mmCIF file of C-alpha atoms in Angstrom:
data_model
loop_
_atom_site.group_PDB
_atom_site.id
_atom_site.type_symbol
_atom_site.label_atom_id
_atom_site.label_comp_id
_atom_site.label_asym_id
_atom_site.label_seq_id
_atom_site.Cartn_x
_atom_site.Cartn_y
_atom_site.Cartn_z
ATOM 1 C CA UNK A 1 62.702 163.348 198.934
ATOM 2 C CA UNK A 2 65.789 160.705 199.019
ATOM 3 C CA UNK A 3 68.032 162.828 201.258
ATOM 4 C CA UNK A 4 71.432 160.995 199.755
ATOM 5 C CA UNK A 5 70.538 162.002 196.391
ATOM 6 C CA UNK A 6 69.928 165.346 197.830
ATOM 7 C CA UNK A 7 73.106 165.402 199.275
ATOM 8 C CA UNK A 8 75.125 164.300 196.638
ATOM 9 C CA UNK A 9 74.055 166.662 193.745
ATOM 10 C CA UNK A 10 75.010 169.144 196.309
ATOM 11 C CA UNK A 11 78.213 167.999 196.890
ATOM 12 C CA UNK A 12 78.743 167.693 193.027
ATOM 13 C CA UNK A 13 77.614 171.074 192.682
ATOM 14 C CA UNK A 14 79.044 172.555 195.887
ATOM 15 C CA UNK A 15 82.373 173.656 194.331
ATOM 16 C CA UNK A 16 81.094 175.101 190.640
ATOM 17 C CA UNK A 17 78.384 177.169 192.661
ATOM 18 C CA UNK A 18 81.728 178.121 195.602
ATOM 19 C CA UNK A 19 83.371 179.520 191.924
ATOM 20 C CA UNK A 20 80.008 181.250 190.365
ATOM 21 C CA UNK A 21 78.874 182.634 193.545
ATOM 22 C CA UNK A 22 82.475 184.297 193.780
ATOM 23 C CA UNK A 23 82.597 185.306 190.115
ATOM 24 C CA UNK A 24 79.346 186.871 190.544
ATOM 25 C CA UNK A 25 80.819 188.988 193.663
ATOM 26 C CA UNK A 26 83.352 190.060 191.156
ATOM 27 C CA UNK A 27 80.943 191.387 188.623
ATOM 28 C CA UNK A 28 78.795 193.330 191.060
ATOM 29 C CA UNK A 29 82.320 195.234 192.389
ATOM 30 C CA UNK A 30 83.019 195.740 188.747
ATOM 31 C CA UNK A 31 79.212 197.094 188.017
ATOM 32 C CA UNK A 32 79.228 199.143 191.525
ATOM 33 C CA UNK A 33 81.627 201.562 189.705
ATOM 34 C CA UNK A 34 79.338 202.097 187.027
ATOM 35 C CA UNK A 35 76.120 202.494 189.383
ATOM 36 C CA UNK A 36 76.225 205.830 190.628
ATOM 37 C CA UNK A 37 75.411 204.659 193.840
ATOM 38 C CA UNK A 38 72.046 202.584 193.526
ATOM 39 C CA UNK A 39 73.086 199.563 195.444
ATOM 40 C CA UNK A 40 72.576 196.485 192.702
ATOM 41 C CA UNK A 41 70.692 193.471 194.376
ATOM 42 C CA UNK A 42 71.717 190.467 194.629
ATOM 43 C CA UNK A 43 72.790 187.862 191.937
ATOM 44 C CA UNK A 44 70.809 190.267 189.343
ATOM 45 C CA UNK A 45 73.624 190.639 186.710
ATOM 46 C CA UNK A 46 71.352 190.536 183.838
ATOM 47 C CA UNK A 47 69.020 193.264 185.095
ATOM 48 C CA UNK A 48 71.909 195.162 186.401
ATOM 49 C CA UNK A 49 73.793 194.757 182.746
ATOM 50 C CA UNK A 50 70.488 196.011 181.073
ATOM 51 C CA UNK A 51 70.522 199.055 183.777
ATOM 52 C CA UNK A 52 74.026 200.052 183.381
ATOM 53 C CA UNK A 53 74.126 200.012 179.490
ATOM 54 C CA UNK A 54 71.049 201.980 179.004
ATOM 55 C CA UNK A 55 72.703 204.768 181.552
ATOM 56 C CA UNK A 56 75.511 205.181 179.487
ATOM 57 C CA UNK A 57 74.241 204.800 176.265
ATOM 58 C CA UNK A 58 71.394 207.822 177.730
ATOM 59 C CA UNK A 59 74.042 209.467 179.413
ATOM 60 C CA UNK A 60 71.972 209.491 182.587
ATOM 61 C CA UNK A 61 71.889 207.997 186.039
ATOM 62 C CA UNK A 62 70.583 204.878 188.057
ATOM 63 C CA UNK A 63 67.534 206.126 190.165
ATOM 64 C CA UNK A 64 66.715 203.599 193.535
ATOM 65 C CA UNK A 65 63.824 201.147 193.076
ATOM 66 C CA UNK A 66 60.875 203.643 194.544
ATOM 67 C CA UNK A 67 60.797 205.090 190.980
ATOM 68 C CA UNK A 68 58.271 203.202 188.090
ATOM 69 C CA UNK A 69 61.703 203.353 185.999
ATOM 70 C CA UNK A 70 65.179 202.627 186.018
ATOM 71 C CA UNK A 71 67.363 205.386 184.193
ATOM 72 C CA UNK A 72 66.652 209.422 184.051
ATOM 73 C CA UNK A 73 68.437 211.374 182.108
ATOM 74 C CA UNK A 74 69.384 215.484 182.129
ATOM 75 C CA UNK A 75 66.917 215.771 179.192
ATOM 76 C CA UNK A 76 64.210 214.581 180.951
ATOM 77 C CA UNK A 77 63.923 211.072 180.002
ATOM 78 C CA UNK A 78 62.500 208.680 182.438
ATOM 79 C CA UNK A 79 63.276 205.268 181.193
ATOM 80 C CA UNK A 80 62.405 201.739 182.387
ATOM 81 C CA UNK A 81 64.807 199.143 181.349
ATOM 82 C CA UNK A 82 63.842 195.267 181.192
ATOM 83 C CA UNK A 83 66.338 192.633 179.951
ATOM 84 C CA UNK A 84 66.957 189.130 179.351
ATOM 85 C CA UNK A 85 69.363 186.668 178.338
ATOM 86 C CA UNK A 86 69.377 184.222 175.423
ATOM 87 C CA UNK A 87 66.793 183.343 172.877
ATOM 88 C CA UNK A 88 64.926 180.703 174.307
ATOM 89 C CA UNK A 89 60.985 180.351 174.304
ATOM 90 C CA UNK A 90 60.015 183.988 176.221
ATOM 91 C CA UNK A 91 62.726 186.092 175.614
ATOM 92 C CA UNK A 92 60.617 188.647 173.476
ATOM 93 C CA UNK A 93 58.238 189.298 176.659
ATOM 94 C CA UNK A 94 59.013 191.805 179.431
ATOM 95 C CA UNK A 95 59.344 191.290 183.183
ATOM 96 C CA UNK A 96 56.124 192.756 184.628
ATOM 97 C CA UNK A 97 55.644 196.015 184.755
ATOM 98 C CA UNK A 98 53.524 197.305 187.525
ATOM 99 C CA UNK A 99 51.446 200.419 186.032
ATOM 100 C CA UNK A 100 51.650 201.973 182.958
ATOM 101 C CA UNK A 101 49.086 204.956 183.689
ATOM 102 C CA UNK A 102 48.927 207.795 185.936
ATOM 103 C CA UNK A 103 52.201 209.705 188.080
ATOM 104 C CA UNK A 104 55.441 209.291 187.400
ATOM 105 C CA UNK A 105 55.253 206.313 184.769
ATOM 106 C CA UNK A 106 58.111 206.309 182.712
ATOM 107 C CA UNK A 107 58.655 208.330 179.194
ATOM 108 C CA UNK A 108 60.183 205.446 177.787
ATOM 109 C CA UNK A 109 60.748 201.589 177.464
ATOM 110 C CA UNK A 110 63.813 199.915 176.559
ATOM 111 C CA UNK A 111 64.746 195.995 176.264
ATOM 112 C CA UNK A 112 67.765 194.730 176.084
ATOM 113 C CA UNK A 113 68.544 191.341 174.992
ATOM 114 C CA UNK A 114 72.107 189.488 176.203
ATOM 115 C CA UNK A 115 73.604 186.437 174.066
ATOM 116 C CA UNK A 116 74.418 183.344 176.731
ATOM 117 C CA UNK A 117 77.717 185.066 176.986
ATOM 118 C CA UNK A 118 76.379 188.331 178.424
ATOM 119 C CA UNK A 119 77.042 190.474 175.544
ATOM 120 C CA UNK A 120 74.717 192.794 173.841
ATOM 121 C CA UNK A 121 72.632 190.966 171.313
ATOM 122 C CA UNK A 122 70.113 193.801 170.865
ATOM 123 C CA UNK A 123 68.376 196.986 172.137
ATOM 124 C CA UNK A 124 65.071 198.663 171.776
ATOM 125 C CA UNK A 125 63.822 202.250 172.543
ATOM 126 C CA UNK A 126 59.740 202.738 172.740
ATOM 127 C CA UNK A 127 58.190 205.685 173.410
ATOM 128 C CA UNK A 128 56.237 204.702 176.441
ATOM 129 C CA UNK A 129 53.223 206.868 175.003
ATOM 130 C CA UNK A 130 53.500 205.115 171.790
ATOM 131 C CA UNK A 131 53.256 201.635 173.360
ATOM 132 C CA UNK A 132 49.843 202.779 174.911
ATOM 133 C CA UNK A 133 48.501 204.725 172.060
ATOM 134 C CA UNK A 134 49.368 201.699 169.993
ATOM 135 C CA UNK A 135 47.828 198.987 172.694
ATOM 136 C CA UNK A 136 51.193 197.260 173.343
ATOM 137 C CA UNK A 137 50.829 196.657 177.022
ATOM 138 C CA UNK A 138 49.246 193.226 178.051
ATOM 139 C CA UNK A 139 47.789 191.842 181.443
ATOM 140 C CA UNK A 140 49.899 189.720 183.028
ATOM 141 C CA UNK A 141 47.977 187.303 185.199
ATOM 142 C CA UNK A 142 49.528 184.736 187.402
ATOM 143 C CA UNK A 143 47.417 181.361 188.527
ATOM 144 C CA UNK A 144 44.203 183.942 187.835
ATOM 145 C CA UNK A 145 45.298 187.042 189.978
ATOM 146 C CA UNK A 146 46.495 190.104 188.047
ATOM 147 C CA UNK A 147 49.568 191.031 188.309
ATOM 148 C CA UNK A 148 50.689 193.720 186.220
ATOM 149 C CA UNK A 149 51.252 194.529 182.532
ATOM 150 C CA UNK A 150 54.181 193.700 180.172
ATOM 151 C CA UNK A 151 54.636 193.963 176.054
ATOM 152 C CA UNK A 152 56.148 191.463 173.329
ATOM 153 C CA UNK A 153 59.300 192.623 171.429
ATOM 154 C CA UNK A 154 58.288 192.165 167.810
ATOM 155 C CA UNK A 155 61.611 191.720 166.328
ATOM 156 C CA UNK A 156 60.539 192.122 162.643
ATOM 157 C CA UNK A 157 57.645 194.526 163.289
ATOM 158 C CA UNK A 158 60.186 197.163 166.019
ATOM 159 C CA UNK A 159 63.197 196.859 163.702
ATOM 160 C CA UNK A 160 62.366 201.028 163.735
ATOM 161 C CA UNK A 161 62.748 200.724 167.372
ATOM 162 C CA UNK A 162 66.514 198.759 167.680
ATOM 163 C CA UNK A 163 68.776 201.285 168.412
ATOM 164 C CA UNK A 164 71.600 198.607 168.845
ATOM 165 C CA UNK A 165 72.005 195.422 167.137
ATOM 166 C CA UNK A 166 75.591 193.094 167.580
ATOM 167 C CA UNK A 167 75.487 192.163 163.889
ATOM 168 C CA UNK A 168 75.581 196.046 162.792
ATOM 169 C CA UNK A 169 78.647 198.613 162.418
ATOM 170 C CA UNK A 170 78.136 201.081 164.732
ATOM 171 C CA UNK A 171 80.553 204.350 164.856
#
């Protein structure tokens, strides 16, 4: 690797990532008030956006990352949230999700999907027995080893499933 161009992209870069990295410290404060005490990792705003939005559109609570899911709710609900941001190539497919069978697996799935701005573009509810009884869950493998599962957001197919879409009037 040429070590000057090395250290010159970084020193172009040095002061926009100086401004993001404290921007993104500024979110996460913002976000901590809104997650009942689960401590939000890192530079995870997405995931954490996905989290927080789902708790209060479920009215229920953050759990800690021990749990197969993400959000439980006073009614019971046990819900694992995956997000992602934009629309390019792979934005209908989940983050892996480790087991879908057996203890404590979740009673539902939502995805959320964030414009490049951050706002809500969309959101999905699935009954997490529904995606099984209806084969939705794939194998993930990764350079041949498998790694978990995960399930493609059919946008025309789920439209029974959005429970939030930008370009609706919601009251």
């Amino acid at each position: 690797m040429e070590n000057d161009a090395f250290k010159q992209l970084e020193s172009e870069l040095l002061k926009k990532f100086n401004v993001l990295q404290s921007i993104q410290e500024e979110i996460v404060e913002i976000l901590k008030n809104y997650s009942n005490g689960k401590v939000l990792k890192g530079n995870e705003i997405v995931g954490c956006l996905g989290e927080i939005y789902t708790k209060m559109i479920f009215g229920g609570f953050l759990v800690d990352d021990s749990n197969e899911h993400d959000v439980e709710t006073k009614e019971g609900l046990k819900i694992s949230v995956k997000t992602r941001k934009g629309r390019n190539s792979g934005w209908k497919q989940t983050s892996i999700i480790p087991k879908i069978n057996g203890e404590n697996t979740p009673t539902d799935l939502v995805f959320v999907n964030l414009r490049k701005d951050y706002t809500v573009n969309k959101i999905w509810r699935y009954k997490w027995s529904d995606l099984i009884e209806k084969n939705r869950f794939r194998e993930k493998y990764v350079r041949g080893t498998f790694r978990g599962y995960y399930i493609l957001v059919d946008e025309k197919g789920d439209i029974k499933n959005c429970i939030y879409d930008h370009n609706q009037d919601y009251e």
